[in-house]
Amino acid sequence: LWQFGDGGQVAGTLTPTHTYGDDGNYAVTLRVTDTTGLVGTVSLVAAVSNVTPSVSITTSALVVEQGQPVTFTGVFTDPGWIDEHAFEWDFGDGTTEIGWVLSGGTLGGGVMTSTHVYPAAGQYPVTLTVSDDDGGVGHASIYVQVSEAPGAPQVTAGPDLSADEGSPLNFTAIITDSDTPTGHAILWQFGDGGQVAGTLTPTHTYGDDGNYAVTLRVTDTTGLVGTVSLVAA
């Protein structure tokens, strides 16, 4: 009689095979009883290592229109069928979605589906991360190209700008939007953690030298978004 330390056992063979559903150190015991009732035993340790989940995104690289929902599907497998798994979708635009999958059967695995809407045009890296409860982490990524929807605001902000640290920089932008000419929400992000809303002509002072990615995001009253970027050196 073999007892494998995880509740599993098998009788009648000297050469058993056993599969563990989780990593760990398992005390294995073999108990042999002869026809007179005498017993011999031997023990050993089976050291089982964790395996990182294997992750893939089955959705192909996409081209979608801003404001339209896009559905992503990912799958993972993990030979540790006892493991619990957390997943996170990172949509590349600053938003994420997290959840849990509890595996079952002789091979762990799961399917994760999520729907996301991109309000702004651009190219976005989408990453699916699956983590098991023993520290294994798997990743998969694709890119999504989001095109501007008809009627989205068109935004220009001039050329890149430069100034000395501690000196103010004056930014100027122009909005063109024939569908909704008024009522835009305006947000500047200056690349150093600073931001300002509600104006097309902000002033910003950088406290250190460097190249800063500046983004202007303009949202019209229908929810369509136009963006433009420049560099402040």
mmCIF file of C-alpha atoms in Angstrom, residues 26-224:
data_model
loop_
_atom_site.group_PDB
_atom_site.id
_atom_site.type_symbol
_atom_site.label_atom_id
_atom_site.label_comp_id
_atom_site.label_asym_id
_atom_site.label_seq_id
_atom_site.Cartn_x
_atom_site.Cartn_y
_atom_site.Cartn_z
ATOM 1 C CA TYR A 26 4.684 15.329 0.467
ATOM 2 C CA ALA A 27 5.553 12.471 2.857
ATOM 3 C CA VAL A 28 5.149 9.259 0.872
ATOM 4 C CA THR A 29 4.892 5.931 2.695
ATOM 5 C CA LEU A 30 5.042 2.374 1.352
ATOM 6 C CA ARG A 31 3.577 -0.287 3.647
ATOM 7 C CA VAL A 32 4.206 -3.954 2.812
ATOM 8 C CA THR A 33 2.460 -6.737 4.754
ATOM 9 C CA ASP A 34 3.469 -10.394 4.335
ATOM 10 C CA THR A 35 1.186 -13.425 4.709
ATOM 11 C CA THR A 36 2.112 -13.823 8.383
ATOM 12 C CA GLY A 37 0.952 -10.262 9.136
ATOM 13 C CA LEU A 38 4.410 -8.779 9.581
ATOM 14 C CA VAL A 39 4.784 -5.266 8.164
ATOM 15 C CA GLY A 40 7.691 -3.384 6.619
ATOM 16 C CA THR A 41 7.510 0.315 5.827
ATOM 17 C CA VAL A 42 9.653 2.881 4.085
ATOM 18 C CA SER A 43 9.145 6.614 3.625
ATOM 19 C CA LEU A 44 10.411 9.263 1.250
ATOM 20 C CA VAL A 45 9.585 12.848 0.349
ATOM 21 C CA ALA A 46 8.114 13.906 -2.990
ATOM 22 C CA ALA A 47 9.094 17.548 -3.597
ATOM 23 C CA VAL A 48 6.683 19.043 -6.123
ATOM 24 C CA SER A 49 7.482 22.411 -7.726
ATOM 25 C CA ASN A 50 4.931 24.977 -8.850
ATOM 26 C CA VAL A 51 4.359 25.481 -12.592
ATOM 27 C CA THR A 52 3.588 28.948 -13.968
ATOM 28 C CA PRO A 53 0.215 29.247 -15.746
ATOM 29 C CA SER A 54 0.407 29.264 -19.535
ATOM 30 C CA VAL A 55 -1.646 32.174 -20.891
ATOM 31 C CA SER A 56 -2.858 33.185 -24.341
ATOM 32 C CA ILE A 57 -5.281 35.734 -25.767
ATOM 33 C CA THR A 58 -7.390 34.068 -28.428
ATOM 34 C CA THR A 59 -8.762 37.358 -29.745
ATOM 35 C CA SER A 60 -6.755 38.407 -32.804
ATOM 36 C CA ALA A 61 -5.144 41.824 -33.097
ATOM 37 C CA LEU A 62 -8.004 44.238 -33.671
ATOM 38 C CA VAL A 63 -8.911 47.453 -35.408
ATOM 39 C CA VAL A 64 -11.987 49.028 -33.803
ATOM 40 C CA GLU A 65 -13.719 52.375 -33.711
ATOM 41 C CA GLN A 66 -13.647 54.527 -30.611
ATOM 42 C CA GLY A 67 -16.790 54.286 -28.536
ATOM 43 C CA GLN A 68 -17.600 50.790 -29.812
ATOM 44 C CA PRO A 69 -17.412 47.759 -27.452
ATOM 45 C CA VAL A 70 -14.701 45.197 -28.136
ATOM 46 C CA THR A 71 -14.649 41.752 -26.523
ATOM 47 C CA PHE A 72 -11.413 40.052 -25.484
ATOM 48 C CA THR A 73 -11.099 36.349 -24.721
ATOM 49 C CA GLY A 74 -8.142 34.706 -22.989
ATOM 50 C CA VAL A 75 -7.394 31.176 -21.838
ATOM 51 C CA PHE A 76 -4.885 29.620 -19.475
ATOM 52 C CA THR A 77 -3.794 26.138 -18.493
ATOM 53 C CA ASP A 78 -2.061 25.003 -15.325
ATOM 54 C CA PRO A 79 -1.150 21.415 -14.399
ATOM 55 C CA GLY A 80 -1.788 22.378 -10.769
ATOM 56 C CA TRP A 81 -5.527 21.787 -10.830
ATOM 57 C CA ILE A 82 -5.864 22.538 -7.114
ATOM 58 C CA ASP A 83 -4.459 26.060 -7.558
ATOM 59 C CA GLU A 84 -6.674 29.104 -7.416
ATOM 60 C CA HIS A 85 -6.020 31.723 -10.071
ATOM 61 C CA ALA A 86 -6.427 35.484 -10.190
ATOM 62 C CA PHE A 87 -6.555 37.267 -13.529
ATOM 63 C CA GLU A 88 -6.193 40.876 -14.612
ATOM 64 C CA TRP A 89 -6.989 42.475 -17.939
ATOM 65 C CA ASP A 90 -4.981 45.649 -18.564
ATOM 66 C CA PHE A 91 -6.576 47.471 -21.496
ATOM 67 C CA GLY A 92 -3.670 49.865 -22.071
ATOM 68 C CA ASP A 93 -5.687 53.028 -21.461
ATOM 69 C CA GLY A 94 -5.312 53.135 -17.691
ATOM 70 C CA THR A 95 -8.230 50.811 -16.932
ATOM 71 C CA THR A 96 -8.126 47.217 -15.688
ATOM 72 C CA GLU A 97 -10.458 44.384 -14.763
ATOM 73 C CA ILE A 98 -9.661 41.694 -12.185
ATOM 74 C CA GLY A 99 -11.280 38.414 -11.186
ATOM 75 C CA TRP A 100 -10.751 34.880 -9.912
ATOM 76 C CA VAL A 101 -10.929 31.451 -11.539
ATOM 77 C CA LEU A 102 -11.058 28.214 -9.550
ATOM 78 C CA SER A 103 -9.727 25.332 -11.622
ATOM 79 C CA GLY A 104 -11.101 21.810 -11.600
ATOM 80 C CA GLY A 105 -10.421 18.430 -13.145
ATOM 81 C CA THR A 106 -7.069 16.814 -13.796
ATOM 82 C CA LEU A 107 -5.712 19.862 -15.634
ATOM 83 C CA GLY A 108 -6.315 23.350 -14.308
ATOM 84 C CA GLY A 109 -7.446 26.025 -16.715
ATOM 85 C CA GLY A 110 -10.026 28.616 -17.469
ATOM 86 C CA VAL A 111 -11.491 31.066 -19.974
ATOM 87 C CA MET A 112 -11.678 34.794 -19.259
ATOM 88 C CA THR A 113 -13.822 37.140 -21.351
ATOM 89 C CA SER A 114 -14.103 40.888 -20.980
ATOM 90 C CA THR A 115 -15.702 43.712 -22.969
ATOM 91 C CA HIS A 116 -14.164 47.179 -23.067
ATOM 92 C CA VAL A 117 -14.916 50.497 -24.751
ATOM 93 C CA TYR A 118 -12.107 52.849 -25.810
ATOM 94 C CA PRO A 119 -13.269 56.467 -25.756
ATOM 95 C CA ALA A 120 -10.152 57.772 -27.524
ATOM 96 C CA ALA A 121 -8.373 56.803 -30.727
ATOM 97 C CA GLY A 122 -4.875 55.339 -30.564
ATOM 98 C CA GLN A 123 -2.939 52.085 -30.330
ATOM 99 C CA TYR A 124 -3.324 50.230 -27.036
ATOM 100 C CA PRO A 125 -1.408 47.225 -25.657
ATOM 101 C CA VAL A 126 -3.823 44.766 -24.029
ATOM 102 C CA THR A 127 -2.287 42.398 -21.469
ATOM 103 C CA LEU A 128 -3.830 39.437 -19.677
ATOM 104 C CA THR A 129 -2.038 38.333 -16.500
ATOM 105 C CA VAL A 130 -2.913 35.118 -14.660
ATOM 106 C CA SER A 131 -1.409 34.446 -11.202
ATOM 107 C CA ASP A 132 -1.721 31.230 -9.233
ATOM 108 C CA ASP A 133 -1.846 31.162 -5.435
ATOM 109 C CA ASP A 134 1.740 29.885 -5.244
ATOM 110 C CA GLY A 135 3.408 32.864 -6.930
ATOM 111 C CA GLY A 136 3.403 31.703 -10.544
ATOM 112 C CA VAL A 137 2.561 34.481 -13.027
ATOM 113 C CA GLY A 138 1.835 34.146 -16.756
ATOM 114 C CA HIS A 139 1.253 36.914 -19.321
ATOM 115 C CA ALA A 140 -0.072 37.362 -22.849
ATOM 116 C CA SER A 141 -0.467 40.562 -24.891
ATOM 117 C CA ILE A 142 -1.928 41.887 -28.123
ATOM 118 C CA TYR A 143 -2.349 45.368 -29.622
ATOM 119 C CA VAL A 144 -5.619 47.089 -30.474
ATOM 120 C CA GLN A 145 -5.790 49.918 -32.991
ATOM 121 C CA VAL A 146 -8.649 52.281 -32.200
ATOM 122 C CA SER A 147 -9.701 54.618 -34.996
ATOM 123 C CA GLU A 148 -11.521 57.893 -34.571
ATOM 124 C CA ALA A 149 -15.280 57.763 -34.901
ATOM 125 C CA PRO A 150 -16.988 60.159 -37.297
ATOM 126 C CA GLY A 151 -17.769 63.324 -35.434
ATOM 127 C CA ALA A 152 -15.001 63.022 -32.829
ATOM 128 C CA PRO A 153 -13.292 66.306 -31.928
ATOM 129 C CA GLN A 154 -10.170 67.122 -33.939
ATOM 130 C CA VAL A 155 -7.501 68.649 -31.711
ATOM 131 C CA THR A 156 -4.230 70.400 -32.520
ATOM 132 C CA ALA A 157 -1.728 71.703 -29.985
ATOM 133 C CA GLY A 158 1.139 73.037 -32.022
ATOM 134 C CA PRO A 159 4.772 71.892 -32.054
ATOM 135 C CA ASP A 160 6.866 70.536 -29.201
ATOM 136 C CA LEU A 161 7.911 73.145 -26.636
ATOM 137 C CA SER A 162 11.048 73.787 -24.609
ATOM 138 C CA ALA A 163 11.980 75.864 -21.570
ATOM 139 C CA ASP A 164 14.367 75.897 -18.619
ATOM 140 C CA GLU A 165 13.337 74.099 -15.471
ATOM 141 C CA GLY A 166 11.453 76.487 -13.189
ATOM 142 C CA SER A 167 10.278 78.617 -16.115
ATOM 143 C CA PRO A 168 6.624 78.574 -17.233
ATOM 144 C CA LEU A 169 5.587 76.996 -20.530
ATOM 145 C CA ASN A 170 2.510 78.315 -22.323
ATOM 146 C CA PHE A 171 0.410 75.742 -24.179
ATOM 147 C CA THR A 172 -2.207 76.502 -26.836
ATOM 148 C CA ALA A 173 -4.715 74.154 -28.505
ATOM 149 C CA ILE A 174 -7.480 74.415 -31.074
ATOM 150 C CA ILE A 175 -10.618 72.253 -31.264
ATOM 151 C CA THR A 176 -12.456 71.591 -34.526
ATOM 152 C CA ASP A 177 -15.781 69.792 -34.114
ATOM 153 C CA SER A 178 -18.541 70.413 -36.633
ATOM 154 C CA ASP A 179 -21.009 68.054 -34.913
ATOM 155 C CA THR A 180 -20.766 69.520 -31.404
ATOM 156 C CA PRO A 181 -18.942 72.852 -31.612
ATOM 157 C CA THR A 182 -19.399 73.687 -27.922
ATOM 158 C CA GLY A 183 -19.490 72.012 -24.542
ATOM 159 C CA HIS A 184 -16.173 70.142 -24.583
ATOM 160 C CA ALA A 185 -14.458 68.784 -21.487
ATOM 161 C CA ILE A 186 -10.745 69.597 -21.663
ATOM 162 C CA LEU A 187 -7.976 67.863 -19.747
ATOM 163 C CA TRP A 188 -4.230 68.496 -20.056
ATOM 164 C CA GLN A 189 -1.782 65.993 -18.540
ATOM 165 C CA PHE A 190 1.755 67.347 -18.419
ATOM 166 C CA GLY A 191 3.735 64.124 -17.943
ATOM 167 C CA ASP A 192 5.089 64.971 -14.492
ATOM 168 C CA GLY A 193 1.903 64.155 -12.590
ATOM 169 C CA GLY A 194 0.455 67.621 -13.060
ATOM 170 C CA GLN A 195 -2.775 68.238 -14.911
ATOM 171 C CA VAL A 196 -5.310 70.994 -15.494
ATOM 172 C CA ALA A 197 -8.857 71.019 -16.872
ATOM 173 C CA GLY A 198 -11.152 73.483 -18.594
ATOM 174 C CA THR A 199 -8.757 75.594 -20.640
ATOM 175 C CA LEU A 200 -7.133 75.451 -24.076
ATOM 176 C CA THR A 201 -4.288 77.795 -23.024
ATOM 177 C CA PRO A 202 -2.771 76.483 -19.794
ATOM 178 C CA THR A 203 0.604 77.416 -18.307
ATOM 179 C CA HIS A 204 2.751 74.820 -16.580
ATOM 180 C CA THR A 205 6.144 74.967 -14.849
ATOM 181 C CA TYR A 206 8.391 71.916 -14.597
ATOM 182 C CA GLY A 207 10.481 71.486 -11.453
ATOM 183 C CA ASP A 208 13.169 69.407 -13.156
ATOM 184 C CA ASP A 209 14.713 69.079 -16.584
ATOM 185 C CA GLY A 210 13.686 66.223 -18.863
ATOM 186 C CA ASN A 211 11.477 65.282 -21.781
ATOM 187 C CA TYR A 212 7.813 65.182 -20.753
ATOM 188 C CA ALA A 213 4.987 63.604 -22.766
ATOM 189 C CA VAL A 214 2.103 66.071 -22.723
ATOM 190 C CA THR A 215 -1.402 64.903 -23.655
ATOM 191 C CA LEU A 216 -4.548 66.918 -24.284
ATOM 192 C CA ARG A 217 -7.843 64.996 -24.097
ATOM 193 C CA VAL A 218 -11.011 66.645 -25.367
ATOM 194 C CA THR A 219 -14.428 65.014 -24.821
ATOM 195 C CA ASP A 220 -17.550 66.314 -26.557
ATOM 196 C CA THR A 221 -21.070 66.178 -25.163
ATOM 197 C CA THR A 222 -21.780 62.869 -26.947
ATOM 198 C CA GLY A 223 -18.814 61.193 -25.236
ATOM 199 C CA LEU A 224 -16.506 61.108 -28.262
#
